[in-house]
Every structure is written in structure tokens, then in C-alpha cells.
Coordinates of C-alpha atoms in Angstrom, one line a residue:
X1 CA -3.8 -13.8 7.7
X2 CA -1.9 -10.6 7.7
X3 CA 1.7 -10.6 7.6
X4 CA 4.4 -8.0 7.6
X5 CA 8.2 -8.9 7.4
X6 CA 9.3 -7.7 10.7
X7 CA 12.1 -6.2 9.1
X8 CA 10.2 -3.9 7.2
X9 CA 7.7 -2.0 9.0
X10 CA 5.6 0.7 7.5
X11 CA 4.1 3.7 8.6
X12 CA 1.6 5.7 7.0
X13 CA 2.5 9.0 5.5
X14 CA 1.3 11.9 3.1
X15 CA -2.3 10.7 3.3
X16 CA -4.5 12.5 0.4
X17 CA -7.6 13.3 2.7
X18 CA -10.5 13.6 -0.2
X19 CA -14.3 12.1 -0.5
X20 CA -14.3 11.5 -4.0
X21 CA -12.1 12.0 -7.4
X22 CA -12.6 15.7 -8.1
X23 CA -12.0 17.0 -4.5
X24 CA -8.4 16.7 -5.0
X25 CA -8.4 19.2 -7.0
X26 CA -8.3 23.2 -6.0
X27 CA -10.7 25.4 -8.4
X28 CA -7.1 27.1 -9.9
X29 CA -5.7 23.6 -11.3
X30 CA -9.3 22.5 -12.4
X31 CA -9.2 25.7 -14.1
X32 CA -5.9 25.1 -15.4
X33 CA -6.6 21.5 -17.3
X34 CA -10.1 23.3 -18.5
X35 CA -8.5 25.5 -20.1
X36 CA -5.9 22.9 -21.6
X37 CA -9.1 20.8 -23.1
X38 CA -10.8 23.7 -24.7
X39 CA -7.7 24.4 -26.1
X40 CA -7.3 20.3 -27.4
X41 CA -10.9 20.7 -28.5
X42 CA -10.4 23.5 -30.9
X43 CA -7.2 21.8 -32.4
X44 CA -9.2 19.4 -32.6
X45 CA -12.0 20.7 -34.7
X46 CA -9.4 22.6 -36.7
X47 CA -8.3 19.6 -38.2
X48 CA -11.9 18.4 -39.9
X49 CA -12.1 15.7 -41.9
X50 CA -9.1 14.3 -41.6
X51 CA -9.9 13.9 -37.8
X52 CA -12.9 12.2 -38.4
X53 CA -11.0 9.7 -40.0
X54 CA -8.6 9.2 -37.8
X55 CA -10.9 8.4 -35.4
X56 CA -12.5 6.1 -37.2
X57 CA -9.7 3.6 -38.5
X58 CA -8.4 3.3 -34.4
X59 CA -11.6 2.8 -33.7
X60 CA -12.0 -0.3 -35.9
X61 CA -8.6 -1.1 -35.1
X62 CA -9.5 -1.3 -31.4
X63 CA -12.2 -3.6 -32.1
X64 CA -10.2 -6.1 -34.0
X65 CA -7.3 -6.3 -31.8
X66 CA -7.0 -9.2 -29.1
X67 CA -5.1 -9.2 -25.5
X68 CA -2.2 -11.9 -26.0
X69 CA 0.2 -13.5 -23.4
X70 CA 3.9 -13.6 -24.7
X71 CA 6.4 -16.2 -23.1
X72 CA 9.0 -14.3 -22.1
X73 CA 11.1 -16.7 -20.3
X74 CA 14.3 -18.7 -21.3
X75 CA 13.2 -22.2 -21.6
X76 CA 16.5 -23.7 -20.6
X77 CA 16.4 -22.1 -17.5
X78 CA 13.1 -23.8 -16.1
X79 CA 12.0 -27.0 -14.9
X80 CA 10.8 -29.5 -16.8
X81 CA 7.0 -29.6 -17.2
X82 CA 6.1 -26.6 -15.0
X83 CA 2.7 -26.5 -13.5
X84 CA 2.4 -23.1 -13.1
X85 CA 3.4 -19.8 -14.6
X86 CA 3.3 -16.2 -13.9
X87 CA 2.0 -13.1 -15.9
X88 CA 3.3 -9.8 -16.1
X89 CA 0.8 -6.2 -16.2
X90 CA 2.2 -3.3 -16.8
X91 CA 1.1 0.3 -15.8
X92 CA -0.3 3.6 -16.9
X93 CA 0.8 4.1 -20.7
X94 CA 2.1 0.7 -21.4
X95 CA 0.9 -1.1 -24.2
X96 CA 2.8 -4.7 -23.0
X97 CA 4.6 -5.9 -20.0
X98 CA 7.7 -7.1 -22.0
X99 CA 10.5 -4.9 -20.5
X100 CA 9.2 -5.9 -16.5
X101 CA 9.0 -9.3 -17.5
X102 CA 12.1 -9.5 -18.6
X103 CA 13.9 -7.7 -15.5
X104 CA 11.9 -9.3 -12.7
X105 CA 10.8 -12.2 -14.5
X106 CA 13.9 -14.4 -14.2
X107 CA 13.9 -13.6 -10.1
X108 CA 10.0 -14.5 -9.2
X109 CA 10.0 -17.5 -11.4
X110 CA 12.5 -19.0 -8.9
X111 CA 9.8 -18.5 -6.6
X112 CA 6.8 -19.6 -8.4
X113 CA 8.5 -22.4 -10.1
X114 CA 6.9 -21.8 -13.7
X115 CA 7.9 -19.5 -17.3
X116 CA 6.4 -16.0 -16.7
X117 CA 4.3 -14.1 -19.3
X118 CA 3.8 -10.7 -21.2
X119 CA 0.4 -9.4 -21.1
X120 CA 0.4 -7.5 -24.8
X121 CA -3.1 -5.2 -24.8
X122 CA -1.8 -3.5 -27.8
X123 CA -4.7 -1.6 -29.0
X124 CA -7.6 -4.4 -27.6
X125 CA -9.2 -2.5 -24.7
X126 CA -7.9 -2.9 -21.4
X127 CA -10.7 -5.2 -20.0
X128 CA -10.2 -7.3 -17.5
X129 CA -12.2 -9.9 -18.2
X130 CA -10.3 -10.1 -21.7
X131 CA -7.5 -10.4 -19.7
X132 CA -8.7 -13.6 -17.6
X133 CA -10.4 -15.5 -20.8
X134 CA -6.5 -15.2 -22.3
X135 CA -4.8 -16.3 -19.2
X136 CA -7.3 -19.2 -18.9
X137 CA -6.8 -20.4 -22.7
X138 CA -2.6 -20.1 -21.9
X139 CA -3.3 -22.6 -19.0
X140 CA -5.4 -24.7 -20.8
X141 CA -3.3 -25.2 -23.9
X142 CA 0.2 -25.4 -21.9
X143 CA -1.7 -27.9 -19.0
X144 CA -0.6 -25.2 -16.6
X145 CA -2.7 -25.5 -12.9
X146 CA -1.2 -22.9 -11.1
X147 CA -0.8 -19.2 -11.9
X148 CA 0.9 -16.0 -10.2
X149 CA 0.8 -12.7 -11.0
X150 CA 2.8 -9.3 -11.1
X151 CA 1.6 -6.3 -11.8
X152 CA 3.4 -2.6 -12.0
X153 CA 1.7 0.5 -11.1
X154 CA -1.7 0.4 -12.1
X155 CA -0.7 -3.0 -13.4
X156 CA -1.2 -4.5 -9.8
X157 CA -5.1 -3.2 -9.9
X158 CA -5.8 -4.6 -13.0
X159 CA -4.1 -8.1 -11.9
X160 CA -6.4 -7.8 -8.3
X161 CA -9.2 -7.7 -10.5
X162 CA -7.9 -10.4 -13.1
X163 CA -7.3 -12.7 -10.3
X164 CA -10.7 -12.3 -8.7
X165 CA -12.4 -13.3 -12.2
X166 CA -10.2 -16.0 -12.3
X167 CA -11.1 -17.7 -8.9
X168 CA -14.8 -17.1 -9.0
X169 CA -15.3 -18.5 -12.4
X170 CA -12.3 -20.9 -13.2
X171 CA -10.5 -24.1 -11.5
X172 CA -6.9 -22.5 -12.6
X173 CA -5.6 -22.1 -9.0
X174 CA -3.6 -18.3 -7.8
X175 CA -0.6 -18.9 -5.6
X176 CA 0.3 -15.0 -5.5
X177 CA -0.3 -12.0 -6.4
X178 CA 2.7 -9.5 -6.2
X179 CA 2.3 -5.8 -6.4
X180 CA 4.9 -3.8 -7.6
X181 CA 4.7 0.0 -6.3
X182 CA 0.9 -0.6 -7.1
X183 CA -1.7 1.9 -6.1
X184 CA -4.1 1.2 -3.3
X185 CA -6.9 3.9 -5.0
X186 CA -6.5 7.2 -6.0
X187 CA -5.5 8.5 -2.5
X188 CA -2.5 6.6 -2.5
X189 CA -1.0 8.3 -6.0
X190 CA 1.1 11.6 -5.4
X191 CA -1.3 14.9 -6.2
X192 CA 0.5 15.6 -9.7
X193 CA -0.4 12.1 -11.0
X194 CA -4.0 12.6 -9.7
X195 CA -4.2 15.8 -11.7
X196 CA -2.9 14.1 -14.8
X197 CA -5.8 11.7 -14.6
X198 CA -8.5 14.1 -13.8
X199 CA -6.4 15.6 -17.0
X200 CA -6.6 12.5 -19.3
X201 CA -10.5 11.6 -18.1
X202 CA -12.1 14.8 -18.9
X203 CA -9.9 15.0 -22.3
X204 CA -11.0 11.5 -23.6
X205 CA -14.7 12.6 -22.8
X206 CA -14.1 15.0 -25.7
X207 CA -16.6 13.8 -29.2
X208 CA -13.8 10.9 -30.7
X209 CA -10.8 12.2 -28.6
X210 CA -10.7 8.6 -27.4
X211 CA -9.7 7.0 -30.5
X212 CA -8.0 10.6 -31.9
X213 CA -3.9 10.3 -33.0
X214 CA -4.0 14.1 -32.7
X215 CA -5.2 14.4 -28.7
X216 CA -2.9 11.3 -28.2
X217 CA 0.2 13.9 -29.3
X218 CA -1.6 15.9 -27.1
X219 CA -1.6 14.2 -24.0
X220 CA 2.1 13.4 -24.5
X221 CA 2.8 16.9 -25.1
X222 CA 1.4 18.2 -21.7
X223 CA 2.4 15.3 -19.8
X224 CA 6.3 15.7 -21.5
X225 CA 6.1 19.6 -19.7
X226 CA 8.7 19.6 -18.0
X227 CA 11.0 18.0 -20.9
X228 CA 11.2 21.4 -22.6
X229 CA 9.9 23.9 -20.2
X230 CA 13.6 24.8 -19.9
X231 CA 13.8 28.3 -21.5
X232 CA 15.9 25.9 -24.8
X233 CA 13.2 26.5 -27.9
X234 CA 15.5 23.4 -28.9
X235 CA 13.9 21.4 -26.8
X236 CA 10.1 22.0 -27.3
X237 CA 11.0 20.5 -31.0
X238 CA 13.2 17.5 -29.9
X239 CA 9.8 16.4 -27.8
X240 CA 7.7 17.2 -30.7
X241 CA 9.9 15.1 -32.4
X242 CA 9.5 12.2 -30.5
X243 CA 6.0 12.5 -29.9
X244 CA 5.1 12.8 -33.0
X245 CA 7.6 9.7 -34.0
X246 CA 5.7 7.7 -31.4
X247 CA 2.5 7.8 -32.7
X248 CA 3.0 7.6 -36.1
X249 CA 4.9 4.3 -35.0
X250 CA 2.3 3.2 -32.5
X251 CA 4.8 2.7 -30.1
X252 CA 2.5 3.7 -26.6
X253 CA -1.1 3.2 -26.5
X254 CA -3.8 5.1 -27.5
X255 CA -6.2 7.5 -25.3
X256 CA -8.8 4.8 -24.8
X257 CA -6.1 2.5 -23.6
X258 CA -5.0 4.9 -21.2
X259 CA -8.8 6.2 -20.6
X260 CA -9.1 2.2 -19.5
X261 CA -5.7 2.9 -17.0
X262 CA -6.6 5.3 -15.7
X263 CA -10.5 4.2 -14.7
X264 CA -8.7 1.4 -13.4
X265 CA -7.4 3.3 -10.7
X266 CA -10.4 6.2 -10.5
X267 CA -12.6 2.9 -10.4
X268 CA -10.6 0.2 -8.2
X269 CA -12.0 -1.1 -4.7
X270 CA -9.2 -3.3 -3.6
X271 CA -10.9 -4.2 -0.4
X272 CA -14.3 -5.6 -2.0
X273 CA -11.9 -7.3 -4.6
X274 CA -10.1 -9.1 -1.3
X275 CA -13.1 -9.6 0.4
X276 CA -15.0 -11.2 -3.2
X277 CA -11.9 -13.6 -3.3
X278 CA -12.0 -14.2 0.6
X279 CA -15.4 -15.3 0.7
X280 CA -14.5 -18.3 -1.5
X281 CA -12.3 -20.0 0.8
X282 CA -12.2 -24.1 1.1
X283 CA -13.9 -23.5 -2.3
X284 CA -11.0 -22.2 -4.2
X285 CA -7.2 -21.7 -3.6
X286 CA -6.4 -18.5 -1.4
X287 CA -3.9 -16.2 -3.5
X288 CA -0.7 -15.0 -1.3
X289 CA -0.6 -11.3 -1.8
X290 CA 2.9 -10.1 -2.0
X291 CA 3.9 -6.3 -1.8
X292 CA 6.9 -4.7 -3.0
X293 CA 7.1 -1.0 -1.7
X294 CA 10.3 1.5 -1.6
X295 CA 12.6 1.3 1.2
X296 CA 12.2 5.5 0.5
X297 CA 8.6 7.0 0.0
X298 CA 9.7 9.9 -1.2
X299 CA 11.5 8.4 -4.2
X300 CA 8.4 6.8 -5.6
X301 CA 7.1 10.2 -7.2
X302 CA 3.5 8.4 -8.4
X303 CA 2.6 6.4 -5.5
X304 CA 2.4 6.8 -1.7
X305 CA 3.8 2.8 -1.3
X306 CA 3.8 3.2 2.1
X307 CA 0.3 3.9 2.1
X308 CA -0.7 1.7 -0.5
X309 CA 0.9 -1.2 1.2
X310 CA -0.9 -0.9 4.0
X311 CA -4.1 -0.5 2.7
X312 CA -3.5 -3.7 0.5
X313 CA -2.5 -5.4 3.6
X314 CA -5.0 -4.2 5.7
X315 CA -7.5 -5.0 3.2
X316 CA -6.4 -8.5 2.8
X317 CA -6.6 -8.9 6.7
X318 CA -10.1 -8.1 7.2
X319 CA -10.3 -10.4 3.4
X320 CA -8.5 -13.5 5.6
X321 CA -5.8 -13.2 3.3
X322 CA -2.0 -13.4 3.7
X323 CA -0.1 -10.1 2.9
X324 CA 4.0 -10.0 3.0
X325 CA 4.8 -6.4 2.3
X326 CA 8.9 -5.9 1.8
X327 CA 10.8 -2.7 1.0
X328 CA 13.0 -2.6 -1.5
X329 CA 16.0 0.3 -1.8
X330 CA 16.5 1.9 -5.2
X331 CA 13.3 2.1 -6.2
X332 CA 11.9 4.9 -8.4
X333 CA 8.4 4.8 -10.5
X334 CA 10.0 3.7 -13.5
X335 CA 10.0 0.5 -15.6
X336 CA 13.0 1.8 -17.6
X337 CA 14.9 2.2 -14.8
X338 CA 13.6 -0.8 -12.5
X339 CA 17.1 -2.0 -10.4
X340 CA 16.4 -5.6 -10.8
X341 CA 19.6 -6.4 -8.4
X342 CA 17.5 -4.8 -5.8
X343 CA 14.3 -6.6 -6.4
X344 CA 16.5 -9.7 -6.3
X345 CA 18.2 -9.1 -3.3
X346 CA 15.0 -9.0 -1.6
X347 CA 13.5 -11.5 -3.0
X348 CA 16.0 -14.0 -2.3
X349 CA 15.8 -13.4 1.1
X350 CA 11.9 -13.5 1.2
X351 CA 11.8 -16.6 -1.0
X352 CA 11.3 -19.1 1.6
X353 CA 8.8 -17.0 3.2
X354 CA 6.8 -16.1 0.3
X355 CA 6.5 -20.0 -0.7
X356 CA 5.7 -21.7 2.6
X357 CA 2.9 -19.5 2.4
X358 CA 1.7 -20.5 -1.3
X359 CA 2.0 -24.3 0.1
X360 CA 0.2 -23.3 3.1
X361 CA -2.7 -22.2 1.2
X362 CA -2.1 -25.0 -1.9
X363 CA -2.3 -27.7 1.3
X364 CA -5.4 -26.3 3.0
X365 CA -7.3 -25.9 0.0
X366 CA -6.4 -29.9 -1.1
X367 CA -7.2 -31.0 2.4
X368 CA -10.8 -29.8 1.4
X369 CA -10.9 -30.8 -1.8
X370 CA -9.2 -34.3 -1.5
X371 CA -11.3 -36.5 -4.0
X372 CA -12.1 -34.0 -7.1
X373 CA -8.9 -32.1 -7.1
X374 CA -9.2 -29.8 -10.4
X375 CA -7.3 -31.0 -13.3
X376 CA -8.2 -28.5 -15.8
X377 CA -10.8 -26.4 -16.1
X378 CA -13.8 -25.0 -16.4
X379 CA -14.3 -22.1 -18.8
X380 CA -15.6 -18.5 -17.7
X381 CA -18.8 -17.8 -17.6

């Protein structure tokens, strides 16, 4: 079922029109961030041993790192005995979800009744699949049987995805997926994010650039332009500054973390994701999909939400899904600056919608499944 709040209607604007990743591109900007990774590849080499390394010790440090989920949520402040729970995905250059958890957290858990979670990727790849294997063992030690999600950005693909593993090979039961200012595919992002991706994806294909401290800096340097491209030679050295302070601290994630983002995105078919989970009906619990746009498209600066809302929704039409898409005011492309009063003022007033369709779907799927309702769970396969 597709569903819009009537208050709310959308309209699609400042469609990208492009047949594949590299069309969106003229030959003068291609030629641009060419030139930009010849120039990262000689650093690069300039640097010798010391780079091959470097390489090597985040590599190994990749391979023995592990996604967690963190409990973010004040314990006093929930029901007793929750059932369900809710985890939180950041987007593109995040290494946890701690900071969106902890602003919209405390609002959606009124709706989904439950604690709500940090996924932490730290340096552990961003896989998917890693993802759902965590979120299952969370639900199996805390006896959870329901579980939402919430992703930001390119967060919301990477929870599509998590939640479609999670239905086909688990009993742990999705009430809702909300998508905040998520991408519908790489059409729906604005033409300078694009660029930064085509950017990032032909840097990281450079020999051990994707596990390199040095084309990290780099990639913060370039993306950080407009910082101190202000005529100040002051200010070129306060971002090198900080740059540099955030790697050697660890603070954001490496390039093949942000190699994995961004494929997420260059990668993502929502609408064979909807249509995988669709096709399971009466077998497994429908997720609500719930999208949270900005009342302005023009002050989300990564992503066309107008456009990506209705291609989520539209998607989860054809998928027999429900889809609520709401706008909310204040909204920029920023977890830092996230106006939780404005998420919570819509939210509140969706509340009642958003969870008489969750028992809608919790009812017809146990009006199927009346005699060997799931109590906890079978493991992925």
C-alpha cells in the first residue's frame, strides 16, 4: 500500500537525467578529478616505504575489527521488557551512528516502543550482511522480536538492504524502516556530491590507496575546498591542522570505509530490494517504510528528497508495501546540525499513523501464521 500524508505532497524536481554513473559527469570535471588522482598517486609514491606500511597495518586492522550495536538509550525512560528495538545507520563518512541516535532516538522510540541502537563499523567493512548477523545476535541475546530501523543519508540504503537480509533469512520481525534524507540512487544526490563519489571511487582504485592514512588526508583535503579557498593562507593550515589531527586520531573512517559508502549508493536498487522483501508476504512481517524529506528541497544540498521520496514510495507501491512520506522544516544535510525539535514535531503528529500501520502488518502477518508464531530465531544462512 502506498501512502502519502495528505498534508505533505511531493512533487518531483531537479531530476539528474543520466544512463549510468559516469554520464553525470562532463569531460572538463572528469578531467578535473584525473588530474587530482595523478596528483594523489605521485604523493603517494613519494612517500615509499613508509606507505607501504601504512597500508599494511589498516589493512590488518580492517580485518580484525567487528560491526557492534551500542545501546544508546536511557533505560529509565523505557518500558519494561521491550520487545523490540531500533538501530541507528549513519551516512557517508561516519564511522558510528552515535550522535543521530542520540538526537532522534529518544523521539522514534516512542513510536517503536523499544531502546534504539548505534551501529559502530569502526574500521570492520561496511558489509551488510555483517550488519544483519550483529543485529540478529542483539535480538537473540536481549529476547528482542521486533526491530525498526533508521538510517541517515546513505545510511537509509544500507538499512534497505540490512532489512531485506534480515526477512529473507531470519524470524526477527521489521515493523519500519525510516529514511532520513536517504538517497533513492545516485540520480537523486545533488551533481557536486556525485562528483565527489566518482572522485573517492576512482581514488580508492589507486595500488593500496584503500587502506592509505595519506590519500585519507587526501580525500579530506579536497573535499574540505571550500574551507580555505578563501584568499586567508591562514586557513589552508587550520584544515591541515585538523585533518591531519583526524587521522592520526582515527576519528572518521578510512578510504575503504568510505569506498563501501559510497558503492552503497553507486550500487543500490531500492526497487528490487522492495520488491525481494514484497514477495515474502504472509511468509514474513511486511516492514512500514517511513520517509522523512525537507519541507525545502533546496536546503538539502546532498540529496533531491523530493525525488528520493518518491521513488522510495513509488517503489514500495509497485513492492505492496506501505510508504508515509512527511516533510520536515529545518532540515539541512547534516547530522551535526540535525533540529531534533523539528523531527519531533512531526513525528508526534504522525505517531498514530505510523503505528496503526506497524499493527496492521504485525496483525496480518499473525492471522497467517497463528499456530507457530516465531519466538526466536533462526540464524542466517
Amino acid at each position: 500500500m502506498y501512502r502519502k500524508a495528505p498534508e505533505t505532497p511531493f512533487t518531483a524536481k531537479e531530476y539528474i537525467s543520466a544512463q549510468n554513473f559516469a554520464e553525470h559527469f562532463s569531460f572538463a570535471r572528469r578531467l578535473r578529478v584525473a588530474s587530482g588522482v595523478a596528483g594523489a598517486a605521485l604523493a603517494l609514491t613519494s612517500l615509499g616505504g613508509y606507505y607501504g606500511i601504512d597500508v599494511a597495518s589498516n589493512r590488518d586492522r580492517e580485518q580484525s575489527a567487528t560491526i557492534t550495536l551500542d545501546n544508546r538509550a536511557e533505560p529509565s525512560l523505557l518500558v519494561p521488557n521491550p520487545s523490540a528495538f531500533t538501530v541507528y545507520v549513519d551516512g557517508y563518512g561516519s564511522m558510528n551512528a552515535n550522535l543521530f541516535a542520540d538526537k532522534l532516538g529518544p523521539i522514534t522510540s516512542a513510536i517503536t516502543n523499544g531502546p534504539y541502537y548505534s551501529a559502530n563499523f569502526g574500521d570492520a567493512p561496511i558489509d551488510t550482511s555483517l550488519l544483519a548477523n550483529e543485529v540478529l545476535s542483539t535480538a537473540q541475546d536481549t529476547r528482542y522480536e521486533f526491530v525498526s530501523f533508521n538510517g541517515f543519508s546513505a545510511g537509509g540504503l544500507l538499512t534497505i538492504e540490512t532489512a531485506e537480509k534480515t526477512i529473507q533469512n531470519t524470524n526477527l520481525r521489521v515493523d519500519a524502516l525510516f529514511l532520513t534524507s536517504s538517497p533513492s540512487s545516485v540520480e537523486s544526490l545533488r551533481p557536486d556530491r556525485i562528483e565527489q563519489l566518482w572522485w573517492l571511487n576512482t581514488a580508492a582504485k589507486l595500488p593500496g590507496a584503500k587502506y592509505s592514512s595519506a590519500m585519507r588526508w587526501l580525500i579530506s583535503m579536497a573535499s574540505d575546498v571550500d574551507q580555505y579557498n578563501t584568499g586567508d593562507p591562514m586557513d589552508f593550515f587550520r584544515v591541515w591542522g585538523e585533518n591531519s589531527s583526524e587521522i592520526q586520531r582515527r576519528a572518521e573512517p578510512g578510504v575503504a570505509q568510505l569506498d563501501d559508502q559510497a558503492l552503497a549508493i553507486i550500487n543500490a536498487d531500492v526497487p528490487e530490494s522492495l520488491r525481494t522483501i514484497g514477495n515474502l508476504r504472509g511468509e514474513k512481517q511486511m516492514p512500514v517504510i517511513v520517509y522523512l524529506a525537507a519541507e525545502d528541497p533546496s536546503a538539502d544540498t546532498s540529496v533531491n528528497t523530493d525525488k528520493a521520496a518518491d521513488d522510495t514510495c513509488s517503489a514500495a507501491a509497485e513492492a505492496g508495501l506501505t510508504c508515509l512520506a512527511y516533510k520536515v522544516p529545518n532540515v539541512v544535510h547534516s547530522v551535526y546540525q540535525l533540529d531534533a525539535t523539528s523531527y519531533a514535531a512531526i513525528l508526534e503528529g504522525a505517531q498514530e499513523e505510523i503505528q496503526a500501520a506497524i499493527a496492521e502488518e504485525r496483525t496480518y502477518y499473525e492471522l497467517l501464521n497463528p499456530v507457530n508464531r516465531p519466538s526466536l530465531l533462526s540464524p542466517l544462512q
